[in-house]
PDB file of C-alpha atoms in Angstrom:
ATOM      1  CA  MET A   4     -35.357  91.710 -24.869  1.00  0.00           C
ATOM      2  CA  LYS A   5     -36.829  88.327 -25.845  1.00  0.00           C
ATOM      3  CA  ASP A   6     -39.213  90.016 -28.312  1.00  0.00           C
ATOM      4  CA  ILE A   7     -36.340  91.857 -29.983  1.00  0.00           C
ATOM      5  CA  TRP A   8     -34.275  88.663 -30.183  1.00  0.00           C
ATOM      6  CA  LYS A   9     -37.204  86.846 -31.789  1.00  0.00           C
ATOM      7  CA  LEU A  10     -37.763  89.731 -34.207  1.00  0.00           C
ATOM      8  CA  ILE A  11     -34.154  89.536 -35.435  1.00  0.00           C
ATOM      9  CA  VAL A  12     -34.132  85.742 -35.815  1.00  0.00           C
ATOM     10  CA  LEU A  13     -37.465  85.706 -37.665  1.00  0.00           C
ATOM     11  CA  SER A  14     -36.265  88.538 -39.886  1.00  0.00           C
ATOM     12  CA  HIS A  15     -33.274  86.449 -40.972  1.00  0.00           C
ATOM     13  CA  ARG A  16     -35.544  83.482 -41.626  1.00  0.00           C
ATOM     14  CA  ARG A  17     -38.030  85.478 -43.695  1.00  0.00           C
ATOM     15  CA  LYS A  18     -35.242  86.962 -45.795  1.00  0.00           C
ATOM     16  CA  LYS A  19     -33.825  83.463 -46.492  1.00  0.00           C
ATOM     17  CA  ASN A  20     -30.524  84.415 -44.832  1.00  0.00           C
ATOM     18  CA  ILE A  21     -30.486  81.193 -42.826  1.00  0.00           C
ATOM     19  CA  PHE A  22     -31.072  79.231 -46.029  1.00  0.00           C
ATOM     20  CA  GLY A  23     -28.115  81.058 -47.580  1.00  0.00           C
ATOM     21  CA  LEU A  24     -25.827  79.962 -44.734  1.00  0.00           C
ATOM     22  CA  ILE A  25     -26.971  76.352 -45.102  1.00  0.00           C
ATOM     23  CA  ALA A  26     -26.369  76.570 -48.856  1.00  0.00           C
ATOM     24  CA  ALA A  27     -22.806  77.746 -48.123  1.00  0.00           C
ATOM     25  CA  LEU A  28     -22.203  74.634 -45.983  1.00  0.00           C
ATOM     26  CA  VAL A  29     -23.541  72.388 -48.749  1.00  0.00           C
ATOM     27  CA  GLY A  30     -21.345  74.164 -51.310  1.00  0.00           C
ATOM     28  CA  ILE A  31     -18.254  73.599 -49.161  1.00  0.00           C
ATOM     29  CA  ALA A  32     -19.102  69.895 -48.829  1.00  0.00           C
ATOM     30  CA  LEU A  33     -19.453  69.565 -52.619  1.00  0.00           C
ATOM     31  CA  LEU A  34     -15.942  70.974 -53.086  1.00  0.00           C
ATOM     32  CA  ILE A  35     -14.316  68.244 -50.962  1.00  0.00           C
ATOM     33  CA  PRO A  36     -13.778  65.793 -53.886  1.00  0.00           C
ATOM     34  CA  LEU A  37     -12.135  68.558 -55.925  1.00  0.00           C
ATOM     35  CA  LEU A  38      -9.812  69.504 -53.066  1.00  0.00           C
ATOM     36  CA  ASN A  39      -8.899  65.860 -52.499  1.00  0.00           C
ATOM     37  CA  SER A  40      -7.854  65.540 -56.143  1.00  0.00           C
ATOM     38  CA  ILE A  41      -5.383  68.455 -55.940  1.00  0.00           C
ATOM     39  CA  SER A  42      -4.134  68.077 -52.367  1.00  0.00           C
ATOM     40  CA  LEU A  43      -1.214  65.721 -53.195  1.00  0.00           C
ATOM     41  CA  GLY A  44      -2.174  63.196 -50.548  1.00  0.00           C
ATOM     42  CA  GLN A  45      -2.878  65.803 -47.841  1.00  0.00           C
ATOM     43  CA  GLY A  46      -6.634  65.855 -48.305  1.00  0.00           C
ATOM     44  CA  ALA A  47      -7.616  66.033 -44.629  1.00  0.00           C
ATOM     45  CA  ILE A  48      -5.273  68.947 -43.856  1.00  0.00           C
ATOM     46  CA  VAL A  49      -6.179  70.888 -47.002  1.00  0.00           C
ATOM     47  CA  ASN A  50      -9.908  70.328 -46.539  1.00  0.00           C
ATOM     48  CA  GLN A  51      -9.881  71.361 -42.875  1.00  0.00           C
ATOM     49  CA  SER A  52      -7.953  74.574 -43.620  1.00  0.00           C
ATOM     50  CA  PHE A  53     -10.129  75.435 -46.621  1.00  0.00           C
ATOM     51  CA  GLN A  54     -13.392  74.760 -44.793  1.00  0.00           C
ATOM     52  CA  HIS A  55     -12.314  76.753 -41.751  1.00  0.00           C
ATOM     53  CA  LEU A  56     -11.298  79.725 -43.908  1.00  0.00           C
ATOM     54  CA  ILE A  57     -14.532  79.740 -45.933  1.00  0.00           C
ATOM     55  CA  ILE A  58     -16.679  79.323 -42.810  1.00  0.00           C
ATOM     56  CA  GLU A  59     -14.842  82.283 -41.271  1.00  0.00           C
ATOM     57  CA  ILE A  60     -15.302  84.485 -44.352  1.00  0.00           C
ATOM     58  CA  VAL A  61     -18.985  83.625 -44.832  1.00  0.00           C
ATOM     59  CA  GLY A  62     -19.772  84.039 -41.131  1.00  0.00           C
ATOM     60  CA  ILE A  63     -18.007  87.382 -40.751  1.00  0.00           C
ATOM     61  CA  LEU A  64     -19.538  88.776 -43.949  1.00  0.00           C
ATOM     62  CA  PHE A  65     -22.964  87.688 -42.673  1.00  0.00           C
ATOM     63  CA  ILE A  66     -22.434  89.606 -39.418  1.00  0.00           C
ATOM     64  CA  LEU A  67     -20.987  92.695 -41.078  1.00  0.00           C
ATOM     65  CA  TYR A  68     -23.492  93.028 -43.908  1.00  0.00           C
ATOM     66  CA  PHE A  69     -26.707  92.385 -42.023  1.00  0.00           C
ATOM     67  CA  TRP A  70     -25.751  94.248 -38.883  1.00  0.00           C
ATOM     68  CA  SER A  71     -24.459  97.287 -40.799  1.00  0.00           C
ATOM     69  CA  THR A  72     -27.937  97.704 -42.319  1.00  0.00           C
ATOM     70  CA  LEU A  73     -29.903  96.766 -39.188  1.00  0.00           C
ATOM     71  CA  LEU A  74     -29.874 100.121 -37.384  1.00  0.00           C
ATOM     72  CA  LYS A  75     -30.784 101.950 -40.595  1.00  0.00           C
ATOM     73  CA  GLN A  76     -33.621  99.483 -41.186  1.00  0.00           C
ATOM     74  CA  PHE A  77     -34.946  99.951 -37.648  1.00  0.00           C
ATOM     75  CA  GLN A  78     -34.835 103.716 -38.076  1.00  0.00           C
ATOM     76  CA  GLU A  79     -36.697 103.576 -41.400  1.00  0.00           C
ATOM     77  CA  ASN A  80     -39.474 101.271 -40.176  1.00  0.00           C
ATOM     78  CA  LYS A  81     -39.820 103.220 -36.905  1.00  0.00           C
ATOM     79  CA  THR A  82     -38.804 100.264 -34.714  1.00  0.00           C
ATOM     80  CA  LEU A  83     -36.666 102.439 -32.461  1.00  0.00           C
ATOM     81  CA  GLN A  84     -39.505 104.941 -32.084  1.00  0.00           C
ATOM     82  CA  LEU A  85     -41.869 102.086 -31.218  1.00  0.00           C
ATOM     83  CA  LEU A  86     -39.478 100.864 -28.539  1.00  0.00           C
ATOM     84  CA  ARG A  87     -39.407 104.380 -27.125  1.00  0.00           C
ATOM     85  CA  SER A  88     -43.176 104.667 -27.098  1.00  0.00           C
ATOM     86  CA  LYS A  89     -43.464 101.369 -25.218  1.00  0.00           C
ATOM     87  CA  LYS A  90     -40.879 102.610 -22.744  1.00  0.00           C
ATOM     88  CA  LYS A  91     -38.495  99.807 -23.626  1.00  0.00           C
ATOM     89  CA  GLU A  92     -35.051 100.248 -22.172  1.00  0.00           C
ATOM     90  CA  PRO A  93     -32.485 100.803 -24.953  1.00  0.00           C
ATOM     91  CA  ILE A  94     -30.170  98.321 -23.253  1.00  0.00           C
ATOM     92  CA  GLN A  95     -32.814  95.661 -23.960  1.00  0.00           C
ATOM     93  CA  PHE A  96     -32.639  96.543 -27.630  1.00  0.00           C
ATOM     94  CA  ILE A  97     -28.847  96.260 -27.656  1.00  0.00           C
ATOM     95  CA  ILE A  98     -28.795  92.867 -25.946  1.00  0.00           C
ATOM     96  CA  GLY A  99     -31.748  91.442 -27.864  1.00  0.00           C
ATOM     97  CA  ALA A 100     -30.549  92.645 -31.275  1.00  0.00           C
ATOM     98  CA  ARG A 101     -27.009  91.404 -30.699  1.00  0.00           C
ATOM     99  CA  LEU A 102     -28.197  88.021 -29.466  1.00  0.00           C
ATOM    100  CA  GLY A 103     -30.550  87.668 -32.434  1.00  0.00           C
ATOM    101  CA  THR A 104     -27.809  88.137 -35.024  1.00  0.00           C
ATOM    102  CA  TYR A 105     -25.267  86.190 -32.983  1.00  0.00           C
ATOM    103  CA  THR A 106     -27.680  83.270 -32.517  1.00  0.00           C
ATOM    104  CA  VAL A 107     -27.918  82.752 -36.277  1.00  0.00           C
ATOM    105  CA  TYR A 108     -24.150  83.121 -36.654  1.00  0.00           C
ATOM    106  CA  GLY A 109     -23.492  80.806 -33.699  1.00  0.00           C
ATOM    107  CA  TRP A 110     -25.684  78.027 -35.064  1.00  0.00           C
ATOM    108  CA  PHE A 111     -23.917  78.320 -38.418  1.00  0.00           C
ATOM    109  CA  ILE A 112     -20.520  77.848 -36.728  1.00  0.00           C
ATOM    110  CA  VAL A 113     -21.723  75.032 -34.438  1.00  0.00           C
ATOM    111  CA  ILE A 114     -23.272  73.080 -37.339  1.00  0.00           C
ATOM    112  CA  ALA A 115     -20.051  73.497 -39.329  1.00  0.00           C
ATOM    113  CA  MET A 116     -18.012  72.298 -36.331  1.00  0.00           C
ATOM    114  CA  ILE A 117     -20.176  69.218 -35.705  1.00  0.00           C
ATOM    115  CA  THR A 118     -20.075  68.305 -39.394  1.00  0.00           C
ATOM    116  CA  SER A 119     -16.276  68.601 -39.482  1.00  0.00           C
ATOM    117  CA  LEU A 120     -15.902  66.574 -36.278  1.00  0.00           C
ATOM    118  CA  LEU A 121     -18.065  63.770 -37.656  1.00  0.00           C
ATOM    119  CA  PHE A 122     -16.176  63.765 -40.942  1.00  0.00           C
ATOM    120  CA  TYR A 123     -12.576  64.100 -39.694  1.00  0.00           C
ATOM    121  CA  GLY A 124     -12.741  63.053 -36.034  1.00  0.00           C
ATOM    122  CA  ASP A 125     -10.113  65.676 -35.137  1.00  0.00           C
ATOM    123  CA  ILE A 126     -10.795  66.973 -31.613  1.00  0.00           C
ATOM    124  CA  SER A 127      -8.618  70.074 -32.204  1.00  0.00           C
ATOM    125  CA  LEU A 128     -11.379  71.365 -34.492  1.00  0.00           C
ATOM    126  CA  ILE A 129     -13.343  72.255 -31.352  1.00  0.00           C
ATOM    127  CA  ILE A 130     -10.772  74.946 -30.513  1.00  0.00           C
ATOM    128  CA  SER A 131     -10.491  76.284 -34.058  1.00  0.00           C
ATOM    129  CA  TYR A 132     -14.263  76.660 -34.430  1.00  0.00           C
ATOM    130  CA  SER A 133     -14.639  78.022 -30.891  1.00  0.00           C
ATOM    131  CA  ASN A 134     -12.239  80.742 -31.978  1.00  0.00           C
ATOM    132  CA  LEU A 135     -14.694  81.694 -34.706  1.00  0.00           C
ATOM    133  CA  LEU A 136     -17.357  82.207 -32.038  1.00  0.00           C
ATOM    134  CA  ILE A 137     -14.979  84.579 -30.226  1.00  0.00           C
ATOM    135  CA  SER A 138     -14.003  86.524 -33.345  1.00  0.00           C
ATOM    136  CA  GLY A 139     -17.656  86.773 -34.397  1.00  0.00           C
ATOM    137  CA  ALA A 140     -18.620  88.348 -31.068  1.00  0.00           C
ATOM    138  CA  ILE A 141     -15.831  90.924 -31.444  1.00  0.00           C
ATOM    139  CA  ALA A 142     -16.745  91.677 -35.055  1.00  0.00           C
ATOM    140  CA  LEU A 143     -20.369  92.195 -33.982  1.00  0.00           C
ATOM    141  CA  SER A 144     -19.286  94.706 -31.331  1.00  0.00           C
ATOM    142  CA  LEU A 145     -17.087  96.526 -33.849  1.00  0.00           C
ATOM    143  CA  ILE A 146     -19.808  96.828 -36.489  1.00  0.00           C
ATOM    144  CA  PHE A 147     -22.317  97.990 -33.853  1.00  0.00           C
ATOM    145  CA  PHE A 148     -19.766 100.551 -32.642  1.00  0.00           C
ATOM    146  CA  PHE A 149     -19.144 101.963 -36.132  1.00  0.00           C
ATOM    147  CA  SER A 150     -22.855 101.804 -37.036  1.00  0.00           C
ATOM    148  CA  SER A 151     -23.605 104.063 -34.067  1.00  0.00           C
ATOM    149  CA  LEU A 152     -21.185 106.661 -35.441  1.00  0.00           C
ATOM    150  CA  THR A 153     -21.654 106.619 -39.200  1.00  0.00           C
ATOM    151  CA  ASN A 154     -23.695 105.169 -42.080  1.00  0.00           C
ATOM    152  CA  SER A 155     -23.970 101.476 -42.854  1.00  0.00           C
ATOM    153  CA  TYR A 156     -21.457 101.374 -45.723  1.00  0.00           C
ATOM    154  CA  ALA A 157     -18.780 103.259 -43.807  1.00  0.00           C
ATOM    155  CA  ALA A 158     -19.384 101.017 -40.780  1.00  0.00           C
ATOM    156  CA  LEU A 159     -18.958  97.869 -42.848  1.00  0.00           C
ATOM    157  CA  LEU A 160     -15.799  99.195 -44.521  1.00  0.00           C
ATOM    158  CA  SER A 161     -14.318 100.385 -41.211  1.00  0.00           C
ATOM    159  CA  THR A 162     -14.829  96.995 -39.571  1.00  0.00           C
ATOM    160  CA  LEU A 163     -13.291  95.185 -42.539  1.00  0.00           C
ATOM    161  CA  ILE A 164     -10.261  97.488 -42.362  1.00  0.00           C
ATOM    162  CA  VAL A 165      -9.808  96.750 -38.650  1.00  0.00           C
ATOM    163  CA  TYR A 166     -10.137  93.031 -39.390  1.00  0.00           C
ATOM    164  CA  LEU A 167      -7.542  93.129 -42.181  1.00  0.00           C
ATOM    165  CA  ILE A 168      -5.108  95.300 -40.207  1.00  0.00           C
ATOM    166  CA  SER A 169      -5.302  92.856 -37.302  1.00  0.00           C
ATOM    167  CA  TYR A 170      -4.473  89.926 -39.548  1.00  0.00           C
ATOM    168  CA  SER A 171      -1.689  91.826 -41.344  1.00  0.00           C
ATOM    169  CA  ILE A 172       0.070  92.930 -38.151  1.00  0.00           C
ATOM    170  CA  ASN A 173      -0.118  89.495 -36.572  1.00  0.00           C
ATOM    171  CA  PHE A 174       1.083  87.812 -39.774  1.00  0.00           C
ATOM    172  CA  ILE A 175       4.086  90.152 -40.057  1.00  0.00           C
ATOM    173  CA  ILE A 176       5.019  89.603 -36.402  1.00  0.00           C
ATOM    174  CA  PHE A 177       4.647  85.833 -36.762  1.00  0.00           C
ATOM    175  CA  SER A 178       6.752  85.802 -39.946  1.00  0.00           C
ATOM    176  CA  THR A 179       9.552  88.060 -38.668  1.00  0.00           C
ATOM    177  CA  PRO A 180      12.830  86.166 -38.106  1.00  0.00           C
ATOM    178  CA  VAL A 181      14.192  86.161 -34.559  1.00  0.00           C
ATOM    179  CA  ASN A 182      17.235  88.195 -35.666  1.00  0.00           C
ATOM    180  CA  PHE A 183      14.997  91.150 -36.543  1.00  0.00           C
ATOM    181  CA  GLU A 184      12.952  91.237 -33.329  1.00  0.00           C
ATOM    182  CA  ASP A 185      15.155  94.030 -31.923  1.00  0.00           C
ATOM    183  CA  ASN A 186      14.352  96.228 -34.902  1.00  0.00           C
ATOM    184  CA  ILE A 187      12.416  99.403 -34.062  1.00  0.00           C
ATOM    185  CA  SER A 188       9.776  98.605 -36.712  1.00  0.00           C
ATOM    186  CA  PHE A 189       9.098  95.231 -35.091  1.00  0.00           C
ATOM    187  CA  LYS A 190       8.712  96.851 -31.669  1.00  0.00           C
ATOM    188  CA  ILE A 191       6.288  99.428 -33.080  1.00  0.00           C
ATOM    189  CA  LEU A 192       4.209  96.654 -34.649  1.00  0.00           C
ATOM    190  CA  THR A 193       4.223  94.757 -31.352  1.00  0.00           C
ATOM    191  CA  ILE A 194       2.819  97.823 -29.585  1.00  0.00           C
ATOM    192  CA  ALA A 195       0.270  98.445 -32.353  1.00  0.00           C
ATOM    193  CA  GLN A 196      -0.841  94.826 -32.061  1.00  0.00           C
ATOM    194  CA  HIS A 197      -2.407  95.590 -28.670  1.00  0.00           C
ATOM    195  CA  LEU A 198      -4.742  98.141 -30.271  1.00  0.00           C
ATOM    196  CA  PHE A 199      -6.443  95.479 -32.368  1.00  0.00           C
ATOM    197  CA  PRO A 200      -8.218  92.197 -31.595  1.00  0.00           C
ATOM    198  CA  ARG A 201      -6.067  89.074 -31.867  1.00  0.00           C
ATOM    199  CA  PHE A 202      -7.870  87.379 -34.736  1.00  0.00           C
ATOM    200  CA  ASP A 203      -4.788  85.221 -35.261  1.00  0.00           C
ATOM    201  CA  ILE A 204      -6.119  82.872 -32.566  1.00  0.00           C
ATOM    202  CA  LEU A 205      -8.197  81.405 -35.377  1.00  0.00           C
ATOM    203  CA  TYR A 206      -5.187  79.333 -36.338  1.00  0.00           C
ATOM    204  CA  SER A 207      -4.052  78.331 -32.841  1.00  0.00           C
ATOM    205  CA  SER A 208      -4.242  74.689 -31.863  1.00  0.00           C
ATOM    206  CA  MET A 209      -3.826  72.302 -28.941  1.00  0.00           C
ATOM    207  CA  SER A 210      -0.049  72.327 -29.565  1.00  0.00           C
ATOM    208  CA  MET A 211      -0.028  76.060 -28.760  1.00  0.00           C
ATOM    209  CA  PHE A 212      -2.496  75.910 -25.870  1.00  0.00           C
ATOM    210  CA  SER A 213      -0.690  78.476 -23.659  1.00  0.00           C
ATOM    211  CA  THR A 214      -0.551  80.935 -26.581  1.00  0.00           C
ATOM    212  CA  TRP A 215      -4.208  80.293 -27.278  1.00  0.00           C
ATOM    213  CA  LEU A 216      -5.156  81.028 -23.664  1.00  0.00           C
ATOM    214  CA  ARG A 217      -3.267  84.342 -23.726  1.00  0.00           C
ATOM    215  CA  SER A 218      -4.917  85.292 -27.009  1.00  0.00           C
ATOM    216  CA  VAL A 219      -8.362  84.410 -25.674  1.00  0.00           C
ATOM    217  CA  GLY A 220      -7.722  86.531 -22.589  1.00  0.00           C
ATOM    218  CA  ALA A 221      -6.611  89.476 -24.738  1.00  0.00           C
ATOM    219  CA  ASN A 222      -9.666  89.101 -26.984  1.00  0.00           C
ATOM    220  CA  ILE A 223     -12.063  88.954 -24.047  1.00  0.00           C
ATOM    221  CA  LEU A 224     -10.544  92.166 -22.660  1.00  0.00           C
ATOM    222  CA  TYR A 225     -10.800  93.806 -26.081  1.00  0.00           C
ATOM    223  CA  PHE A 226     -14.412  92.625 -26.389  1.00  0.00           C
ATOM    224  CA  ILE A 227     -15.333  94.113 -23.002  1.00  0.00           C
ATOM    225  CA  CYS A 228     -13.710  97.458 -23.845  1.00  0.00           C
ATOM    226  CA  ILE A 229     -15.206  97.883 -27.321  1.00  0.00           C
ATOM    227  CA  THR A 230     -18.642  96.664 -26.146  1.00  0.00           C
ATOM    228  CA  SER A 231     -18.643  99.099 -23.219  1.00  0.00           C
ATOM    229  CA  ILE A 232     -17.761 102.012 -25.526  1.00  0.00           C
ATOM    230  CA  MET A 233     -20.365 100.895 -28.045  1.00  0.00           C
ATOM    231  CA  ILE A 234     -23.118 100.703 -25.412  1.00  0.00           C
ATOM    232  CA  TYR A 235     -22.206 104.135 -24.037  1.00  0.00           C
ATOM    233  CA  ILE A 236     -22.314 105.766 -27.487  1.00  0.00           C
ATOM    234  CA  PHE A 237     -25.568 104.067 -28.478  1.00  0.00           C
ATOM    235  CA  LEU A 238     -27.299 105.001 -25.232  1.00  0.00           C
ATOM    236  CA  SER A 239     -26.116 108.609 -25.586  1.00  0.00           C
ATOM    237  CA  ARG A 240     -27.443 108.886 -29.144  1.00  0.00           C
ATOM    238  CA  PHE A 241     -30.669 107.060 -28.252  1.00  0.00           C
ATOM    239  CA  ALA A 242     -31.387 109.503 -25.426  1.00  0.00           C
ATOM    240  CA  LYS A 243     -30.982 112.508 -27.740  1.00  0.00           C
ATOM    241  CA  ARG A 244     -33.497 111.330 -30.321  1.00  0.00           C
TER     242      ARG A 244
END
């Protein structure tokens, strides 16, 4: 497992992917003066929201793009066959490969969080960036799940669709006036909401701590379910090859 983890991390370093993530952080920092000039006196709030959104987008795209091509790459360079010949347990590959990609993503989020804390001194940023660690783990399970079923492009597109549907449903529910909560459409959306991860926790804060805890609990349950299904499918396909 450790060898596979190291292989993934070194692969990202050789391909300059880690440098690309650092460049994204530098680019965000360079945009701060521009945002301050158009924020109408709300520079801190605007900058925090903008940085959080861009960090989320860059991080998720990193996970989706590089993981969607990882299985195909390992099949083409015979890595999976090599693991089989060395009698490596496939579960070691799953854990090591996931941890390798997630380690790079995690460091990207942690560095962004520390930088924001030093710059703004807002302790609530710890929760908002911790939420990105949660959503990243779920997105990684989703892309692994779809990659085990279809090709890399379809897997990437499928995960993006799930991500966007989750946001759309939660946004509609959040924006619906109280007077319309008895509407049948609202109730259907509320039921459908449980089929998708609660990525809306990305915008929770200390003022909504009880809501945040419920969302975290729901996401952890979703993560366990989708990861269990993903592992079962991968192990089944691995055994047949």
